[in-house]
mmCIF file of C-alpha atoms in Angstrom:
data_model
loop_
_atom_site.group_PDB
_atom_site.id
_atom_site.type_symbol
_atom_site.label_atom_id
_atom_site.label_comp_id
_atom_site.label_asym_id
_atom_site.label_seq_id
_atom_site.Cartn_x
_atom_site.Cartn_y
_atom_site.Cartn_z
ATOM 1 C CA UNK Y 1 7.744 5.627 -25.371
ATOM 2 C CA UNK Y 2 8.645 3.836 -22.130
ATOM 3 C CA UNK Y 3 11.057 5.072 -19.669
ATOM 4 C CA UNK Y 4 13.250 2.985 -17.356
ATOM 5 C CA UNK Y 5 13.945 4.781 -13.577
ATOM 6 C CA UNK Y 6 16.099 3.580 -10.758
ATOM 7 C CA UNK Y 7 14.615 2.918 -7.012
ATOM 8 C CA UNK Y 8 15.972 3.475 -4.360
ATOM 9 C CA UNK Y 9 15.933 0.055 -1.929
ATOM 10 C CA UNK Y 10 13.005 0.079 -0.047
ATOM 11 C CA UNK Y 11 13.335 0.356 4.145
ATOM 12 C CA UNK Y 12 10.112 1.348 5.065
ATOM 13 C CA UNK Y 13 6.993 -1.098 6.636
ATOM 14 C CA UNK Y 14 5.459 -0.923 2.881
ATOM 15 C CA UNK Y 15 7.300 -1.698 -0.150
ATOM 16 C CA UNK Y 16 5.463 -1.964 -3.344
ATOM 17 C CA UNK Y 17 5.101 -4.749 -5.664
ATOM 18 C CA UNK Y 18 7.014 -4.687 -8.684
ATOM 19 C CA UNK Y 19 5.160 -7.417 -11.528
ATOM 20 C CA UNK Y 20 8.088 -7.111 -13.447
ATOM 21 C CA UNK Y 21 11.082 -9.330 -11.330
ATOM 22 C CA UNK Y 22 13.822 -8.748 -14.348
ATOM 23 C CA UNK Y 23 13.671 -4.901 -13.904
ATOM 24 C CA UNK Y 24 13.547 -5.008 -9.563
ATOM 25 C CA UNK Y 25 16.918 -7.014 -10.364
ATOM 26 C CA UNK Y 26 18.623 -4.324 -12.167
ATOM 27 C CA UNK Y 27 16.528 -2.140 -9.821
ATOM 28 C CA UNK Y 28 14.447 -0.488 -12.646
ATOM 29 C CA UNK Y 29 10.493 -0.038 -13.354
ATOM 30 C CA UNK Y 30 9.106 1.073 -16.623
ATOM 31 C CA UNK Y 31 7.241 4.498 -17.033
ATOM 32 C CA UNK Y 32 5.005 4.020 -19.363
ATOM 33 C CA UNK Y 33 4.021 7.819 -20.183
ATOM 34 C CA UNK Y 34 5.026 9.964 -23.195
ATOM 35 C CA UNK Y 35 8.173 11.349 -23.136
ATOM 36 C CA UNK Y 36 6.175 14.219 -23.888
ATOM 37 C CA UNK Y 37 4.281 14.068 -20.228
ATOM 38 C CA UNK Y 38 8.100 14.509 -18.491
ATOM 39 C CA UNK Y 39 9.894 17.419 -17.601
ATOM 40 C CA UNK Y 40 13.277 16.713 -19.394
ATOM 41 C CA UNK Y 41 14.701 19.384 -16.555
ATOM 42 C CA UNK Y 42 14.294 16.531 -13.977
ATOM 43 C CA UNK Y 43 16.434 14.113 -15.658
ATOM 44 C CA UNK Y 44 20.302 14.537 -16.486
ATOM 45 C CA UNK Y 45 22.618 11.813 -18.545
ATOM 46 C CA UNK Y 46 19.647 10.723 -20.236
ATOM 47 C CA UNK Y 47 21.039 8.449 -22.433
ATOM 48 C CA UNK Y 48 18.849 6.197 -25.024
ATOM 49 C CA UNK Y 49 20.114 2.506 -24.810
ATOM 50 C CA UNK Y 50 17.942 -0.267 -25.621
ATOM 51 C CA UNK Y 51 18.104 -2.538 -22.504
ATOM 52 C CA UNK Y 52 15.179 -4.840 -23.020
ATOM 53 C CA UNK Y 53 11.689 -5.136 -24.511
ATOM 54 C CA UNK Y 54 9.103 -5.147 -21.897
ATOM 55 C CA UNK Y 55 6.615 -4.338 -23.348
ATOM 56 C CA UNK Y 56 6.027 -2.822 -27.059
ATOM 57 C CA UNK Y 57 8.051 0.015 -27.977
ATOM 58 C CA UNK Y 58 11.365 1.492 -26.889
ATOM 59 C CA UNK Y 59 12.805 1.632 -23.380
ATOM 60 C CA UNK Y 60 15.394 4.158 -22.369
ATOM 61 C CA UNK Y 61 17.459 4.367 -19.816
ATOM 62 C CA UNK Y 62 17.354 7.348 -17.645
ATOM 63 C CA UNK Y 63 19.227 8.691 -14.437
ATOM 64 C CA UNK Y 64 17.815 10.545 -11.692
ATOM 65 C CA UNK Y 65 20.529 12.029 -8.999
ATOM 66 C CA UNK Y 66 18.018 10.905 -5.924
ATOM 67 C CA UNK Y 67 18.839 7.484 -6.139
ATOM 68 C CA UNK Y 68 21.502 5.416 -4.870
ATOM 69 C CA UNK Y 69 22.965 2.054 -6.647
ATOM 70 C CA UNK Y 70 24.840 0.248 -3.950
ATOM 71 C CA UNK Y 71 22.815 -0.117 -0.704
ATOM 72 C CA UNK Y 72 24.713 1.644 2.493
ATOM 73 C CA UNK Y 73 24.835 0.009 5.626
ATOM 74 C CA UNK Y 74 23.885 1.848 9.120
ATOM 75 C CA UNK Y 75 25.525 1.808 12.303
ATOM 76 C CA UNK Y 76 24.309 3.222 15.418
ATOM 77 C CA UNK Y 77 20.920 2.096 14.688
ATOM 78 C CA UNK Y 78 18.304 -0.497 13.850
ATOM 79 C CA UNK Y 79 17.393 -0.578 9.423
ATOM 80 C CA UNK Y 80 13.913 -2.034 8.646
ATOM 81 C CA UNK Y 81 14.409 -4.161 6.143
ATOM 82 C CA UNK Y 82 12.041 -6.343 3.741
ATOM 83 C CA UNK Y 83 12.617 -9.464 1.697
ATOM 84 C CA UNK Y 84 14.417 -7.468 -1.784
ATOM 85 C CA UNK Y 85 16.418 -5.298 0.758
ATOM 86 C CA UNK Y 86 17.551 -7.746 3.190
ATOM 87 C CA UNK Y 87 20.602 -9.389 1.473
ATOM 88 C CA UNK Y 88 21.865 -6.710 -0.381
ATOM 89 C CA UNK Y 89 22.726 -4.833 2.752
ATOM 90 C CA UNK Y 90 23.862 -7.934 4.822
ATOM 91 C CA UNK Y 91 26.367 -7.788 1.318
ATOM 92 C CA UNK Y 92 27.128 -4.512 1.852
ATOM 93 C CA UNK Y 93 28.100 -4.701 5.907
ATOM 94 C CA UNK Y 94 31.253 -6.895 4.312
ATOM 95 C CA UNK Y 95 32.639 -8.608 7.413
ATOM 96 C CA UNK Y 96 31.089 -6.495 10.163
ATOM 97 C CA UNK Y 97 28.637 -8.694 12.830
ATOM 98 C CA UNK Y 98 25.003 -8.455 11.451
ATOM 99 C CA UNK Y 99 22.133 -9.030 13.764
ATOM 100 C CA UNK Y 100 18.734 -9.460 12.528
ATOM 101 C CA UNK Y 101 15.554 -9.497 14.710
ATOM 102 C CA UNK Y 102 12.630 -11.284 12.845
ATOM 103 C CA UNK Y 103 9.808 -10.264 14.887
ATOM 104 C CA UNK Y 104 5.751 -10.059 14.133
ATOM 105 C CA UNK Y 105 2.414 -7.595 14.723
ATOM 106 C CA UNK Y 106 1.242 -8.796 17.320
ATOM 107 C CA UNK Y 107 3.986 -10.888 19.642
ATOM 108 C CA UNK Y 108 4.206 -9.378 23.071
ATOM 109 C CA UNK Y 109 7.716 -10.323 23.970
ATOM 110 C CA UNK Y 110 8.963 -8.775 20.686
ATOM 111 C CA UNK Y 111 7.677 -5.627 22.205
ATOM 112 C CA UNK Y 112 9.047 -5.889 25.084
ATOM 113 C CA UNK Y 113 12.878 -6.677 23.810
ATOM 114 C CA UNK Y 114 12.802 -4.000 20.694
ATOM 115 C CA UNK Y 115 13.953 -1.193 23.181
ATOM 116 C CA UNK Y 116 16.619 -3.341 24.547
ATOM 117 C CA UNK Y 117 17.445 -3.870 20.928
ATOM 118 C CA UNK Y 118 17.521 -0.034 19.866
ATOM 119 C CA UNK Y 119 20.174 0.199 23.261
ATOM 120 C CA UNK Y 120 21.842 -2.724 21.540
ATOM 121 C CA UNK Y 121 22.265 -1.127 18.415
ATOM 122 C CA UNK Y 122 23.537 2.021 20.040
ATOM 123 C CA UNK Y 123 26.061 0.440 22.211
ATOM 124 C CA UNK Y 124 27.780 -2.125 19.462
ATOM 125 C CA UNK Y 125 28.539 0.509 16.507
ATOM 126 C CA UNK Y 126 30.413 -1.741 14.547
ATOM 127 C CA UNK Y 127 27.270 -4.194 14.378
ATOM 128 C CA UNK Y 128 24.805 -3.956 12.105
ATOM 129 C CA UNK Y 129 21.419 -4.084 13.465
ATOM 130 C CA UNK Y 130 18.745 -4.786 11.787
ATOM 131 C CA UNK Y 131 14.697 -5.945 11.999
ATOM 132 C CA UNK Y 132 12.237 -8.227 9.364
ATOM 133 C CA UNK Y 133 8.700 -8.025 9.665
ATOM 134 C CA UNK Y 134 8.211 -11.798 9.150
ATOM 135 C CA UNK Y 135 4.239 -11.122 7.732
ATOM 136 C CA UNK Y 136 2.742 -12.307 4.401
ATOM 137 C CA UNK Y 137 4.956 -10.019 2.123
ATOM 138 C CA UNK Y 138 8.278 -10.787 3.915
ATOM 139 C CA UNK Y 139 7.562 -15.086 3.736
ATOM 140 C CA UNK Y 140 9.737 -16.102 1.876
ATOM 141 C CA UNK Y 141 12.706 -14.733 3.168
ATOM 142 C CA UNK Y 142 11.409 -15.785 6.871
ATOM 143 C CA UNK Y 143 11.223 -19.236 5.022
ATOM 144 C CA UNK Y 144 14.562 -19.108 3.947
ATOM 145 C CA UNK Y 145 16.313 -18.012 6.944
ATOM 146 C CA UNK Y 146 13.747 -20.156 8.851
ATOM 147 C CA UNK Y 147 11.547 -19.187 12.142
ATOM 148 C CA UNK Y 148 9.631 -20.962 14.608
ATOM 149 C CA UNK Y 149 9.327 -19.361 17.622
ATOM 150 C CA UNK Y 150 9.132 -15.665 17.560
ATOM 151 C CA UNK Y 151 11.127 -12.941 18.075
ATOM 152 C CA UNK Y 152 14.336 -14.801 16.617
ATOM 153 C CA UNK Y 153 17.432 -13.111 15.989
ATOM 154 C CA UNK Y 154 19.839 -14.338 13.483
ATOM 155 C CA UNK Y 155 23.456 -13.196 13.537
ATOM 156 C CA UNK Y 156 25.379 -13.097 10.107
ATOM 157 C CA UNK Y 157 29.131 -12.667 9.687
ATOM 158 C CA UNK Y 158 30.284 -12.566 5.534
ATOM 159 C CA UNK Y 159 26.880 -13.174 4.379
ATOM 160 C CA UNK Y 160 25.980 -16.104 6.131
ATOM 161 C CA UNK Y 161 23.785 -17.376 9.726
ATOM 162 C CA UNK Y 162 26.207 -18.594 11.950
ATOM 163 C CA UNK Y 163 24.179 -18.107 15.077
ATOM 164 C CA UNK Y 164 20.758 -17.810 16.361
ATOM 165 C CA UNK Y 165 18.758 -16.539 19.474
ATOM 166 C CA UNK Y 166 15.353 -17.996 19.949
ATOM 167 C CA UNK Y 167 13.234 -15.751 21.852
ATOM 168 C CA UNK Y 168 12.905 -12.730 24.033
ATOM 169 C CA UNK Y 169 15.944 -13.791 25.857
ATOM 170 C CA UNK Y 170 18.658 -10.497 26.322
ATOM 171 C CA UNK Y 171 21.090 -12.223 27.826
ATOM 172 C CA UNK Y 172 21.627 -15.167 25.254
ATOM 173 C CA UNK Y 173 21.452 -12.491 22.979
ATOM 174 C CA UNK Y 174 23.953 -10.368 24.132
ATOM 175 C CA UNK Y 175 26.422 -13.407 24.733
ATOM 176 C CA UNK Y 176 25.984 -14.183 20.945
ATOM 177 C CA UNK Y 177 26.807 -10.901 20.037
ATOM 178 C CA UNK Y 178 29.608 -10.629 22.141
ATOM 179 C CA UNK Y 179 31.029 -14.255 20.753
ATOM 180 C CA UNK Y 180 30.254 -13.332 17.145
ATOM 181 C CA UNK Y 181 32.007 -10.033 17.128
ATOM 182 C CA UNK Y 182 34.974 -10.639 18.929
ATOM 183 C CA UNK Y 183 35.921 -13.969 16.487
ATOM 184 C CA UNK J 1 -2.845 18.407 -16.715
ATOM 185 C CA UNK J 2 -4.629 14.350 -16.673
ATOM 186 C CA UNK J 3 -5.421 12.827 -13.033
ATOM 187 C CA UNK J 4 -4.904 8.993 -12.350
ATOM 188 C CA UNK J 5 -8.290 7.750 -11.360
ATOM 189 C CA UNK J 6 -7.696 4.633 -9.172
ATOM 190 C CA UNK J 7 -10.110 2.880 -7.111
ATOM 191 C CA UNK J 8 -8.951 0.574 -4.302
ATOM 192 C CA UNK J 9 -10.057 -2.602 -2.650
ATOM 193 C CA UNK J 10 -9.445 -3.686 0.891
ATOM 194 C CA UNK J 11 -9.107 -7.722 0.792
ATOM 195 C CA UNK J 12 -7.541 -9.905 3.196
ATOM 196 C CA UNK J 13 -5.284 -7.118 4.728
ATOM 197 C CA UNK J 14 -3.899 -5.664 1.313
ATOM 198 C CA UNK J 15 -4.909 -2.516 -0.009
ATOM 199 C CA UNK J 16 -4.983 -3.650 -4.186
ATOM 200 C CA UNK J 17 -4.843 -0.703 -6.799
ATOM 201 C CA UNK J 18 -5.961 -1.854 -10.052
ATOM 202 C CA UNK J 19 -4.544 -1.028 -13.049
ATOM 203 C CA UNK J 20 -6.164 1.971 -14.679
ATOM 204 C CA UNK J 21 -5.260 4.095 -17.662
ATOM 205 C CA UNK J 22 -4.896 7.901 -17.993
ATOM 206 C CA UNK J 23 -7.995 9.780 -19.638
ATOM 207 C CA UNK J 24 -7.461 10.489 -23.133
ATOM 208 C CA UNK J 25 -3.944 8.820 -23.456
ATOM 209 C CA UNK J 26 -3.674 6.004 -25.652
ATOM 210 C CA UNK J 27 -0.496 3.615 -24.290
ATOM 211 C CA UNK J 28 -0.736 0.395 -22.291
ATOM 212 C CA UNK J 29 -2.163 0.511 -18.976
ATOM 213 C CA UNK J 30 -0.048 0.673 -15.391
ATOM 214 C CA UNK J 31 1.053 -2.445 -13.862
ATOM 215 C CA UNK J 32 -1.131 -3.275 -10.377
ATOM 216 C CA UNK J 33 0.670 -1.737 -7.408
ATOM 217 C CA UNK J 34 0.210 -3.457 -4.020
ATOM 218 C CA UNK J 35 0.800 -2.822 -0.886
ATOM 219 C CA UNK J 36 0.790 -4.412 2.390
ATOM 220 C CA UNK J 37 -0.894 -2.516 5.291
ATOM 221 C CA UNK J 38 -0.814 -3.288 8.959
ATOM 222 C CA UNK J 39 -3.502 -4.935 9.885
ATOM 223 C CA UNK J 40 -6.067 -4.557 13.099
ATOM 224 C CA UNK J 41 -8.646 -6.740 14.564
ATOM 225 C CA UNK J 42 -11.975 -6.268 15.115
ATOM 226 C CA UNK J 43 -13.692 -4.950 18.272
ATOM 227 C CA UNK J 44 -15.546 -8.082 18.307
ATOM 228 C CA UNK J 45 -12.686 -10.193 18.358
ATOM 229 C CA UNK J 46 -10.683 -8.538 20.709
ATOM 230 C CA UNK J 47 -13.557 -8.833 23.060
ATOM 231 C CA UNK J 48 -13.964 -11.982 22.235
ATOM 232 C CA UNK J 49 -10.152 -12.513 23.222
ATOM 233 C CA UNK J 50 -10.013 -10.599 26.377
ATOM 234 C CA UNK J 51 -12.760 -12.296 27.616
ATOM 235 C CA UNK J 52 -11.213 -16.046 27.221
ATOM 236 C CA UNK J 53 -8.520 -14.505 28.245
ATOM 237 C CA UNK J 54 -9.572 -13.845 31.417
ATOM 238 C CA UNK J 55 -11.375 -16.984 31.919
ATOM 239 C CA UNK J 56 -8.734 -18.938 31.149
ATOM 240 C CA UNK J 57 -6.477 -16.864 33.936
ATOM 241 C CA UNK J 58 -8.542 -17.798 36.300
ATOM 242 C CA UNK J 59 -9.178 -21.640 35.414
ATOM 243 C CA UNK J 60 -5.207 -22.079 35.329
ATOM 244 C CA UNK J 61 -4.247 -20.206 38.069
ATOM 245 C CA UNK J 62 -2.211 -18.240 36.368
ATOM 246 C CA UNK J 63 -1.856 -13.777 35.764
ATOM 247 C CA UNK J 64 -1.047 -11.937 33.560
ATOM 248 C CA UNK J 65 2.433 -9.842 32.692
ATOM 249 C CA UNK J 66 3.281 -7.049 34.864
ATOM 250 C CA UNK J 67 3.438 -4.968 31.851
ATOM 251 C CA UNK J 68 -0.195 -5.094 30.643
ATOM 252 C CA UNK J 69 1.149 -3.835 27.365
ATOM 253 C CA UNK J 70 2.445 -7.011 26.624
ATOM 254 C CA UNK J 71 -1.029 -8.787 27.464
ATOM 255 C CA UNK J 72 -3.019 -6.195 24.754
ATOM 256 C CA UNK J 73 -0.494 -6.958 22.007
ATOM 257 C CA UNK J 74 -0.889 -10.962 22.262
ATOM 258 C CA UNK J 75 -4.661 -10.832 22.827
ATOM 259 C CA UNK J 76 -4.929 -8.536 19.850
ATOM 260 C CA UNK J 77 -2.306 -11.146 18.138
ATOM 261 C CA UNK J 78 -5.344 -14.318 18.975
ATOM 262 C CA UNK J 79 -8.308 -11.496 17.634
ATOM 263 C CA UNK J 80 -6.456 -11.168 14.388
ATOM 264 C CA UNK J 81 -6.143 -14.582 13.790
ATOM 265 C CA UNK J 82 -9.644 -15.452 15.059
ATOM 266 C CA UNK J 83 -10.535 -12.854 12.611
ATOM 267 C CA UNK J 84 -8.496 -14.394 9.567
ATOM 268 C CA UNK J 85 -8.259 -17.800 10.020
ATOM 269 C CA UNK J 86 -11.440 -18.490 12.141
ATOM 270 C CA UNK J 87 -9.495 -19.351 15.357
ATOM 271 C CA UNK J 88 -6.715 -17.772 17.611
ATOM 272 C CA UNK J 89 -3.735 -19.265 16.487
ATOM 273 C CA UNK J 90 -0.576 -18.514 18.732
ATOM 274 C CA UNK J 91 1.316 -14.892 17.316
ATOM 275 C CA UNK J 92 4.451 -15.489 18.500
ATOM 276 C CA UNK J 93 4.989 -18.298 15.987
ATOM 277 C CA UNK J 94 5.924 -18.257 12.557
ATOM 278 C CA UNK J 95 3.959 -20.880 10.444
ATOM 279 C CA UNK J 96 4.390 -22.214 6.757
ATOM 280 C CA UNK J 97 0.646 -22.665 6.436
ATOM 281 C CA UNK J 98 -1.996 -20.845 8.834
ATOM 282 C CA UNK J 99 -5.001 -23.295 7.869
ATOM 283 C CA UNK J 100 -3.188 -26.645 8.265
ATOM 284 C CA UNK J 101 -1.729 -25.376 11.876
ATOM 285 C CA UNK J 102 -5.224 -24.145 12.732
ATOM 286 C CA UNK J 103 -6.338 -27.251 11.563
ATOM 287 C CA UNK J 104 -3.941 -29.463 12.984
ATOM 288 C CA UNK J 105 -4.770 -27.971 16.687
ATOM 289 C CA UNK J 106 -1.794 -27.874 18.376
ATOM 290 C CA UNK J 107 -0.814 -23.802 18.694
ATOM 291 C CA UNK J 108 -4.519 -23.038 18.727
ATOM 292 C CA UNK J 109 -4.623 -20.847 21.759
ATOM 293 C CA UNK J 110 -4.287 -22.330 24.592
ATOM 294 C CA UNK J 111 -1.862 -24.413 23.007
ATOM 295 C CA UNK J 112 -0.613 -27.747 24.153
ATOM 296 C CA UNK J 113 2.219 -26.525 26.138
ATOM 297 C CA UNK J 114 0.234 -24.467 28.175
ATOM 298 C CA UNK J 115 -2.349 -26.816 28.777
ATOM 299 C CA UNK J 116 -0.175 -29.276 29.643
ATOM 300 C CA UNK J 117 3.289 -27.778 31.489
ATOM 301 C CA UNK J 118 1.440 -24.185 31.589
ATOM 302 C CA UNK J 119 3.998 -22.897 29.416
ATOM 303 C CA UNK J 120 3.110 -19.504 27.523
ATOM 304 C CA UNK J 121 5.586 -18.023 25.541
ATOM 305 C CA UNK J 122 3.667 -15.236 24.477
ATOM 306 C CA UNK J 123 3.895 -14.381 28.485
ATOM 307 C CA UNK J 124 -0.081 -13.673 28.482
ATOM 308 C CA UNK J 125 -0.560 -16.565 30.804
ATOM 309 C CA UNK J 126 2.305 -16.302 33.626
ATOM 310 C CA UNK J 127 2.362 -18.594 36.398
ATOM 311 C CA UNK J 128 3.143 -16.534 40.165
ATOM 312 C CA UNK J 129 6.528 -17.473 40.211
ATOM 313 C CA UNK J 130 7.482 -16.168 36.837
ATOM 314 C CA UNK J 131 9.879 -12.869 37.112
ATOM 315 C CA UNK J 132 7.239 -11.002 34.525
ATOM 316 C CA UNK J 133 4.098 -12.494 36.473
ATOM 317 C CA UNK J 134 2.080 -9.506 38.133
ATOM 318 C CA UNK J 135 -1.054 -10.146 40.009
ATOM 319 C CA UNK J 136 -3.771 -9.677 38.072
ATOM 320 C CA UNK J 137 -5.985 -11.817 36.492
ATOM 321 C CA UNK J 138 -8.408 -9.130 34.603
ATOM 322 C CA UNK J 139 -7.722 -6.573 31.740
ATOM 323 C CA UNK J 140 -10.141 -4.285 30.548
ATOM 324 C CA UNK J 141 -10.506 -2.813 26.784
ATOM 325 C CA UNK J 142 -9.745 0.453 27.521
ATOM 326 C CA UNK J 143 -6.277 -1.122 28.786
ATOM 327 C CA UNK J 144 -6.112 -3.107 25.523
ATOM 328 C CA UNK J 145 -6.712 -0.219 23.502
ATOM 329 C CA UNK J 146 -4.229 2.229 25.324
ATOM 330 C CA UNK J 147 -1.398 0.030 25.256
ATOM 331 C CA UNK J 148 -1.556 -0.953 21.893
ATOM 332 C CA UNK J 149 -1.498 2.700 20.725
ATOM 333 C CA UNK J 150 1.167 3.420 22.675
ATOM 334 C CA UNK J 151 3.091 0.373 21.108
ATOM 335 C CA UNK J 152 2.038 1.526 17.605
ATOM 336 C CA UNK J 153 2.629 4.897 18.190
ATOM 337 C CA UNK J 154 6.210 3.690 19.358
ATOM 338 C CA UNK J 155 7.107 2.119 15.868
ATOM 339 C CA UNK J 156 5.778 4.256 13.290
#
């Protein structure tokens, strides 16, 4: 017997790769343990509903009290995003300005500007600040957004990239943020 | 209570957990779970890139950043690319195809902008006029390890 669980969106450095992309779209994974191995007190409002057949056997949808169905944006600090969480969070930001720091692990200028980026996130409480590690895992998103120079800052509004700042140029970044948030 | 047996292998900076059935159970295997870990360069490559950086700084009349943490991070980035790609590709750029870039050579350190115009985007080699330029052309392994440990601790 297989169960479906919802997973909260991850904002950690590492992420689990699900080999079942359709499950990620629906934010479910399949737990293939027999029902007898799972304590029923852990789950409430279990309903038997056929969602789809991934493996042989029935699939049951179960809700967990620890999950969130809609991503929530945070202001006043920086949110680490990845290729799976970025666009949902941008969408959740609505008409707020979103500033994304695209960095790599061993980029020196990225380390210089990182504390300043934190200060900006604390100063501009009406702007959503995010950072993306442009590693192998997030390469598809980095390619989609477009990046050559590291760091690159992308400023988004209403789900679209409206401005870009290449390099660790704090003054340019502040000026760009001021222009977009006042527009 | 059954326990999940797992064996891991580490390849190319990625931890692989091969799927493995639970003992005593007769249902399909768990799917593979892949976790991408932050990569650390080998000490040997860090030492090679440290010596190269000192040598090239002297040769080009450039200096390390007043914040040696920046120098350390870039040296480690060069070392990591040397480990994985065989050449010290610039760690302050993003590439569609790193192997092709290595073969092409433009961004292999010292990159063409540095060789031709003494422009180092990574802030590894700085001309004396640069606001961030220090007055040193040497950096020790201890400085590299200490500085990068601080950055890693801050980011955790």
